[in-house]
Amino acid sequence: MRNYFASLAAGEKRGFGHSVVRLLLWPLALLFVLASSLRNFCYDIGMLRSSDAPRPVASVGNISSGGTGKTPLVLELVLHLKKLGLQPVVLARGYGSDAELNDEAAELQGKGVKVVCDPDRHAASLEHEDDADCFVLDDGFQHRKLARAFDIVVVDATRPPWNDAPLPVGLLREGTGSLERADALVVTRCDRVEDIGAIVQRLGELSGNKPVFTSVSEARGLYVPAQDRTLSPGELAGKNVAAFCGIGNPSQFFDTLEALGANLLKNRVFPDHHRFSPREEAELKEWMTGDDAEFVITTAKDAARTVAFDRLEKYAILHVSGNTHRCEELLRMMLSAMEIR
């Protein structure tokens, strides 16, 4: 059921019956918009207050649910900060009310980034004050409880927000008017659309002429755990592969594999953040071995949830990183707002 509504919101379910379901969901969507707008209004007028962290904070977030390419940008910025000799700590929400690492946090931690998961990110900042020169708030645009010096909003070029609807009819957490709260915007997956200039211009207008940066996702390597080796993405050209994932925007992952020249024989999609049961793991292992695929590939985000497959010869993990145009300029703006010299 959860998978159905996620697909419905993403626009992947078409036809008369699904259109009727969307129509029935509009009252809930309008209530969601009202609640979100009221909450933001209370923060804007000071009825609700943001708490200051003991170190400067920058936030990377979005106004829509689903995958926008936010995690590669967080990683890119954090690695730049570390190159400058700083000690950034990423503050993430975790799962539900628990401080368990979520998929994005596990992926970042696997790249050597210190990540703290806690639903109360202000409390987490106080607890880890001595570990950090600054904090990067992951998925923090709606987390207004914690004050920040710089707000970056990530927008997927293939899913511009003006073509979307509020949850649960669409994927929007907030309307486009909230983009005026951003200090900068980063448009991801720019290589997947034809007229990126029009998207950048529209975002500039909606945000009150805030700076808009562009970014592309680049495949960095295909890691095969059973062999403990990494292949170059180019080695996928001409290979028969299968793929599975449980992420917010699965079509982007499959498109990436095909853009690398792989012949995608089959794929399976699971809900975002899906936790595999032992029965599902057994079924998936059987699915992996049932054809002529040379590799069965998943994402780095899914890898933390699929360690049971690490010994399978075909199992491989595609690593992707962000490449933001004028990233140094974005970094200078962020450091200036955080008053870090």
C-alpha positions as a printed NumPy array, in Angstrom:
array([[  0.   ,   0.   ,   0.   ],
       [  2.802,   2.404,   0.925],
       [  4.553,   1.617,  -2.348],
       [  1.341,   2.319,  -4.269],
       [  0.811,   5.776,  -2.762],
       [  4.485,   6.658,  -3.25 ],
       [  4.202,   5.712,  -6.927],
       [  0.937,   7.608,  -7.209],
       [  2.484,  10.79 ,  -5.777],
       [  5.469,  10.441,  -8.102],
       [  3.14 ,  10.338, -11.11 ],
       [  4.044,   6.774, -12.005],
       [  0.445,   5.512, -11.796],
       [ -1.696,   6.552, -14.745],
       [ -5.21 ,   5.782, -15.889],
       [ -8.759,   6.597, -14.891],
       [ -8.782,   4.621, -11.63 ],
       [ -5.58 ,   6.229, -10.357],
       [ -6.891,   9.673, -11.339],
       [ -9.974,   9.035,  -9.186],
       [ -7.728,   8.137,  -6.226],
       [ -5.767,  11.367,  -6.712],
       [ -8.995,  13.337,  -6.77 ],
       [-10.108,  11.726,  -3.5  ],
       [ -6.754,  12.618,  -1.913],
       [ -7.027,  16.354,  -2.663],
       [ -8.847,  17.21 ,   0.616],
       [ -5.916,  15.68 ,   2.511],
       [ -3.49 ,  17.623,   0.336],
       [ -5.279,  20.897,   1.081],
       [ -5.172,  20.143,   4.812],
       [ -1.464,  19.421,   4.482],
       [ -0.905,  22.759,   2.728],
       [ -2.871,  24.574,   5.423],
       [ -0.919,  22.945,   8.258],
       [  2.431,  23.564,   6.566],
       [  1.594,  27.189,   5.792],
       [  0.365,  27.826,   9.323],
       [  3.524,  26.339,  10.81 ],
       [  5.76 ,  28.464,   8.578],
       [  3.716,  31.558,   9.39 ],
       [  4.191,  30.918,  13.119],
       [  7.951,  30.756,  12.62 ],
       [  7.935,  33.849,  10.408],
       [  6.175,  36.011,  13.022],
       [  8.138,  34.585,  15.959],
       [  5.31 ,  32.633,  17.558],
       [  7.513,  29.559,  17.1  ],
       [ 11.21 ,  30.106,  17.672],
       [ 14.321,  28.465,  16.275],
       [ 17.074,  27.414,  18.678],
       [ 20.712,  28.281,  18.033],
       [ 23.345,  25.582,  17.802],
       [ 26.718,  26.115,  19.522],
       [ 28.468,  26.065,  16.128],
       [ 27.504,  27.621,  12.779],
       [ 24.894,  25.664,  10.817],
       [ 24.231,  25.315,   7.096],
       [ 21.218,  23.375,   5.859],
       [ 20.761,  21.321,   2.696],
       [ 17.154,  20.416,   2.006],
       [ 14.335,  20.48 ,  -0.515],
       [ 10.642,  21.268,  -0.829],
       [  9.679,  17.851,  -2.166],
       [  9.912,  14.287,  -0.957],
       [ 11.62 ,  11.596,  -2.975],
       [ 15.132,  11.656,  -4.349],
       [ 16.399,  15.039,  -5.512],
       [ 20.134,  14.334,  -5.423],
       [ 20.549,  15.982,  -2.025],
       [ 22.939,  13.443,  -0.466],
       [ 25.641,  13.796,  -3.184],
       [ 25.547,  17.566,  -2.63 ],
       [ 25.906,  17.171,   1.146],
       [ 28.891,  14.895,   0.569],
       [ 30.433,  17.297,  -1.937],
       [ 30.148,  20.268,   0.43 ],
       [ 31.385,  18.349,   3.47 ],
       [ 34.453,  17.055,   1.617],
       [ 35.249,  20.631,   0.54 ],
       [ 34.955,  21.771,   4.159],
       [ 37.29 ,  19.014,   5.289],
       [ 39.836,  20.026,   2.635],
       [ 39.825,  23.492,   4.212],
       [ 40.86 ,  21.93 ,   7.521],
       [ 37.426,  22.181,   9.126],
       [ 35.61 ,  19.493,  11.097],
       [ 32.019,  19.43 ,   9.844],
       [ 29.46 ,  17.163,  11.471],
       [ 26.288,  16.235,   9.603],
       [ 23.087,  16.312,  11.639],
       [ 20.436,  13.936,  10.282],
       [ 16.987,  12.948,  11.443],
       [ 17.406,   9.175,  11.588],
       [ 14.476,   6.776,  11.406],
       [ 11.221,   7.917,  12.979],
       [ 11.734,   8.698,  16.648],
       [ 14.965,   6.697,  16.834],
       [ 18.569,   7.736,  16.462],
       [ 19.238,   4.879,  14.021],
       [ 21.239,   5.776,  10.935],
       [ 19.021,   6.323,   7.936],
       [ 20.154,   5.291,   4.459],
       [ 21.563,   8.696,   3.52 ],
       [ 23.45 ,   8.943,   6.822],
       [ 24.879,   5.44 ,   6.396],
       [ 26.028,   6.345,   2.89 ],
       [ 27.739,   9.518,   4.127],
       [ 29.341,   7.728,   7.06 ],
       [ 30.678,   5.123,   4.662],
       [ 32.558,   7.945,   2.89 ],
       [ 34.307,   9.01 ,   6.091],
       [ 31.846,  11.741,   7.1  ],
       [ 30.873,  12.078,  10.761],
       [ 27.09 ,  11.824,  10.98 ],
       [ 24.882,  12.158,  14.04 ],
       [ 21.286,  10.947,  13.816],
       [ 18.786,  12.367,  16.259],
       [ 15.23 ,  13.651,  15.709],
       [ 16.135,  16.494,  18.096],
       [ 18.954,  17.998,  16.086],
       [ 19.386,  20.934,  18.447],
       [ 20.105,  18.527,  21.298],
       [ 22.487,  16.633,  18.998],
       [ 24.365,  19.856,  18.224],
       [ 24.834,  20.56 ,  21.94 ],
       [ 26.038,  17.026,  22.586],
       [ 28.591,  17.147,  19.749],
       [ 29.761,  20.737,  20.127],
       [ 33.345,  19.68 ,  20.833],
       [ 33.47 ,  17.433,  17.755],
       [ 32.618,  20.12 ,  15.218],
       [ 33.711,  23.436,  13.771],
       [ 30.357,  23.636,  11.996],
       [ 27.237,  21.577,  11.37 ],
       [ 25.582,  20.614,   8.098],
       [ 21.886,  19.933,   8.541],
       [ 20.833,  17.13 ,   6.214],
       [ 17.269,  17.403,   4.866],
       [ 16.797,  20.455,   7.047],
       [ 14.693,  22.972,   5.119],
       [ 11.511,  22.06 ,   7.027],
       [ 13.373,  21.54 ,  10.327],
       [ 12.998,  25.149,  11.399],
       [ 13.374,  24.231,  15.074],
       [ 17.14 ,  24.601,  14.55 ],
       [ 18.394,  27.984,  13.37 ],
       [ 20.813,  28.072,  10.47 ],
       [ 23.069,  30.676,   8.883],
       [ 22.643,  29.401,   5.333],
       [ 19.823,  27.494,   3.629],
       [ 20.439,  25.545,   0.404],
       [ 17.417,  24.107,  -1.397],
       [ 17.935,  21.286,  -3.878],
       [ 15.621,  20.975,  -6.881],
       [ 15.54 ,  18.038,  -9.298],
       [ 15.591,  19.412, -12.86 ],
       [ 13.516,  16.467, -14.052],
       [ 10.791,  17.262, -11.489],
       [ 10.411,  21.054, -11.292],
       [  8.109,  21.968,  -8.388],
       [  5.691,  24.023, -10.502],
       [  4.699,  20.782, -12.253],
       [  3.976,  19.024,  -8.95 ],
       [  1.221,  18.933,  -6.327],
       [  1.28 ,  18.823,  -2.508],
       [  1.489,  15.562,  -0.591],
       [ -0.161,  13.087,  -0.815],
       [ -1.397,  13.927,  -4.333],
       [  2.127,  14.859,  -5.427],
       [  5.535,  15.131,  -3.788],
       [  5.607,  18.732,  -2.544],
       [  6.247,  19.291,   1.155],
       [  5.856,  23.051,   0.676],
       [  4.73 ,  25.395,  -2.074],
       [  7.124,  27.243,  -4.356],
       [  6.625,  30.426,  -2.333],
       [  8.798,  28.906,   0.403],
       [ 11.794,  29.107,  -1.95 ],
       [ 12.133,  32.733,  -0.833],
       [ 13.475,  31.393,   2.502],
       [ 16.43 ,  29.839,   0.688],
       [ 19.807,  31.548,   0.477],
       [ 20.811,  29.543,  -2.599],
       [ 19.337,  26.856,  -4.831],
       [ 21.076,  23.931,  -6.502],
       [ 19.442,  22.275,  -9.513],
       [ 20.503,  18.641,  -9.839],
       [ 20.432,  16.247, -12.804],
       [ 20.816,  19.132, -15.227],
       [ 22.187,  16.786, -17.869],
       [ 18.787,  15.03 , -18.026],
       [ 16.806,  18.004, -19.384],
       [ 17.066,  20.069, -22.56 ],
       [ 16.264,  23.624, -21.44 ],
       [ 18.01 ,  23.986, -18.095],
       [ 18.258,  27.75 , -18.623],
       [ 14.475,  28.148, -18.408],
       [ 14.378,  26.147, -15.162],
       [ 17.174,  28.223, -13.621],
       [ 15.427,  31.447, -14.632],
       [ 12.078,  30.338, -13.19 ],
       [ 13.68 ,  29.289,  -9.902],
       [ 15.415,  32.642,  -9.664],
       [ 12.081,  34.404, -10.075],
       [ 10.29 ,  32.195,  -7.538],
       [ 13.05 ,  32.586,  -4.936],
       [ 13.342,  36.355,  -5.15 ],
       [ 16.443,  36.29 ,  -7.366],
       [ 18.471,  34.062,  -5.071],
       [ 21.577,  32.538,  -6.714],
       [ 20.884,  29.302,  -8.576],
       [ 23.64 ,  26.744,  -9.153],
       [ 23.564,  23.7  , -11.415],
       [ 24.805,  20.199, -10.771],
       [ 25.104,  16.838, -12.483],
       [ 25.453,  13.371, -10.98 ],
       [ 28.475,  11.39 , -12.109],
       [ 29.005,   7.656, -11.737],
       [ 32.337,   7.112,  -9.993],
       [ 32.673,   3.356,  -9.825],
       [ 31.013,  -0.036,  -9.602],
       [ 32.043,  -1.853,  -6.424],
       [ 31.808,  -5.664,  -6.377],
       [ 31.907,  -6.726,  -2.688],
       [ 32.478, -10.441,  -3.311],
       [ 35.665,  -9.606,  -5.23 ],
       [ 36.507,  -6.488,  -3.199],
       [ 37.258,  -4.552,  -6.345],
       [ 35.945,  -1.461,  -8.069],
       [ 35.314,  -1.267, -11.794],
       [ 35.216,   1.933, -13.773],
       [ 31.707,   2.968, -14.877],
       [ 32.803,   2.609, -18.501],
       [ 33.183,  -1.132, -18.016],
       [ 29.393,  -1.431, -17.887],
       [ 29.113,  -0.589, -21.592],
       [ 27.597,  -3.527, -23.452],
       [ 27.082,  -5.579, -20.285],
       [ 23.792,  -7.325, -19.495],
       [ 22.698,  -6.205, -16.038],
       [ 19.758,  -6.341, -13.651],
       [ 19.09 ,  -3.683, -11.052],
       [ 17.024,  -3.093,  -7.939],
       [ 16.626,  -0.215,  -5.512],
       [ 14.538,   1.288,  -2.752],
       [ 15.062,   5.015,  -3.275],
       [ 12.944,   8.09 ,  -3.861],
       [ 13.565,   8.347,  -7.601],
       [ 14.29 ,   4.869,  -8.989],
       [ 13.928,   5.827, -12.659],
       [ 16.977,   8.087, -12.374],
       [ 19.073,   5.125, -11.202],
       [ 17.942,   2.91 , -14.072],
       [ 18.465,   5.75 , -16.559],
       [ 22.022,   6.187, -15.268],
       [ 22.831,   2.53 , -15.912],
       [ 21.481,   2.734, -19.46 ],
       [ 23.342,   6.006, -20.059],
       [ 26.538,   4.149, -19.146],
       [ 25.794,   1.697, -21.961],
       [ 24.49 ,  -1.182, -19.86 ],
       [ 21.744,  -3.419, -21.231],
       [ 19.154,  -3.443, -18.437],
       [ 17.442,  -6.822, -18.636],
       [ 15.103,  -6.343, -15.668],
       [ 14.619,  -4.262, -12.572],
       [ 12.795,  -4.279,  -9.266],
       [ 11.622,  -1.263,  -7.29 ],
       [ 11.004,  -1.213,  -3.54 ],
       [  9.676,   1.615,  -1.363],
       [ 12.125,   4.293,  -0.259],
       [ 14.114,   3.161,   2.821],
       [ 12.701,  -0.358,   2.458],
       [ 13.91 ,  -2.88 ,   5.037],
       [ 14.195,  -6.356,   3.539],
       [ 12.704,  -9.247,   5.484],
       [ 14.515, -12.611,   5.448],
       [ 11.847, -13.904,   3.063],
       [ 12.35 , -10.951,   0.702],
       [ 16.122, -11.438,   0.803],
       [ 15.697, -15.084,  -0.191],
       [ 13.319, -14.134,  -3.033],
       [ 15.672, -11.425,  -4.233],
       [ 18.651, -13.791,  -4.219],
       [ 16.694, -16.188,  -6.41 ],
       [ 15.695, -13.283,  -8.684],
       [ 19.354, -12.308,  -9.025],
       [ 20.438, -15.679, -10.317],
       [ 17.629, -16.298, -12.794],
       [ 18.99 , -14.813, -16.037],
       [ 22.081, -13.905, -18.053],
       [ 22.882, -10.691, -16.197],
       [ 26.592, -10.256, -15.528],
       [ 25.891,  -7.878, -12.644],
       [ 22.937,  -7.216, -10.368],
       [ 23.373,  -3.601,  -9.35 ],
       [ 21.978,  -1.47 ,  -6.556],
       [ 22.691,   2.041,  -5.248],
       [ 25.126,   3.139,  -2.559],
       [ 22.13 ,   4.283,  -0.526],
       [ 20.65 ,   0.765,  -0.66 ],
       [ 23.953,  -0.926,   0.135],
       [ 23.607,  -0.545,   3.91 ],
       [ 20.344,  -2.521,   3.739],
       [ 21.6  ,  -5.243,   1.408],
       [ 24.754,  -6.53 ,   3.12 ],
       [ 23.234, -10.023,   2.994],
       [ 24.111, -10.059,  -0.708],
       [ 27.771,  -9.078,  -0.343],
       [ 29.039, -12.607,  -1.066],
       [ 27.059, -13.028,  -4.267],
       [ 29.35 , -12.864,  -7.287],
       [ 26.965, -10.785,  -9.406],
       [ 26.051,  -8.26 ,  -6.728],
       [ 27.491,  -4.772,  -7.287],
       [ 27.016,  -1.235,  -5.964],
       [ 27.051,   1.842,  -8.181],
       [ 28.673,   4.857,  -6.535],
       [ 27.56 ,   8.278,  -7.753],
       [ 28.814,  11.711,  -6.725],
       [ 27.638,  15.249,  -7.321],
       [ 29.518,  17.74 ,  -9.464],
       [ 28.228,  21.265,  -8.819],
       [ 29.169,  24.004, -11.258],
       [ 30.728,  26.963,  -9.414],
       [ 30.82 ,  24.921,  -6.203],
       [ 33.636,  27.104,  -4.849],
       [ 31.403,  30.166,  -5.147],
       [ 28.598,  28.384,  -3.31 ],
       [ 31.061,  27.334,  -0.637],
       [ 32.332,  30.907,  -0.207],
       [ 28.777,  32.173,   0.238],
       [ 28.084,  29.481,   2.806],
       [ 31.273,  30.126,   4.787],
       [ 30.669,  33.882,   4.742],
       [ 27.14 ,  33.437,   6.125],
       [ 28.487,  31.07 ,   8.777],
       [ 31.208,  33.64 ,   9.577],
       [ 33.946,  31.081,   9.05 ],
       [ 37.152,  32.537,   7.641]])
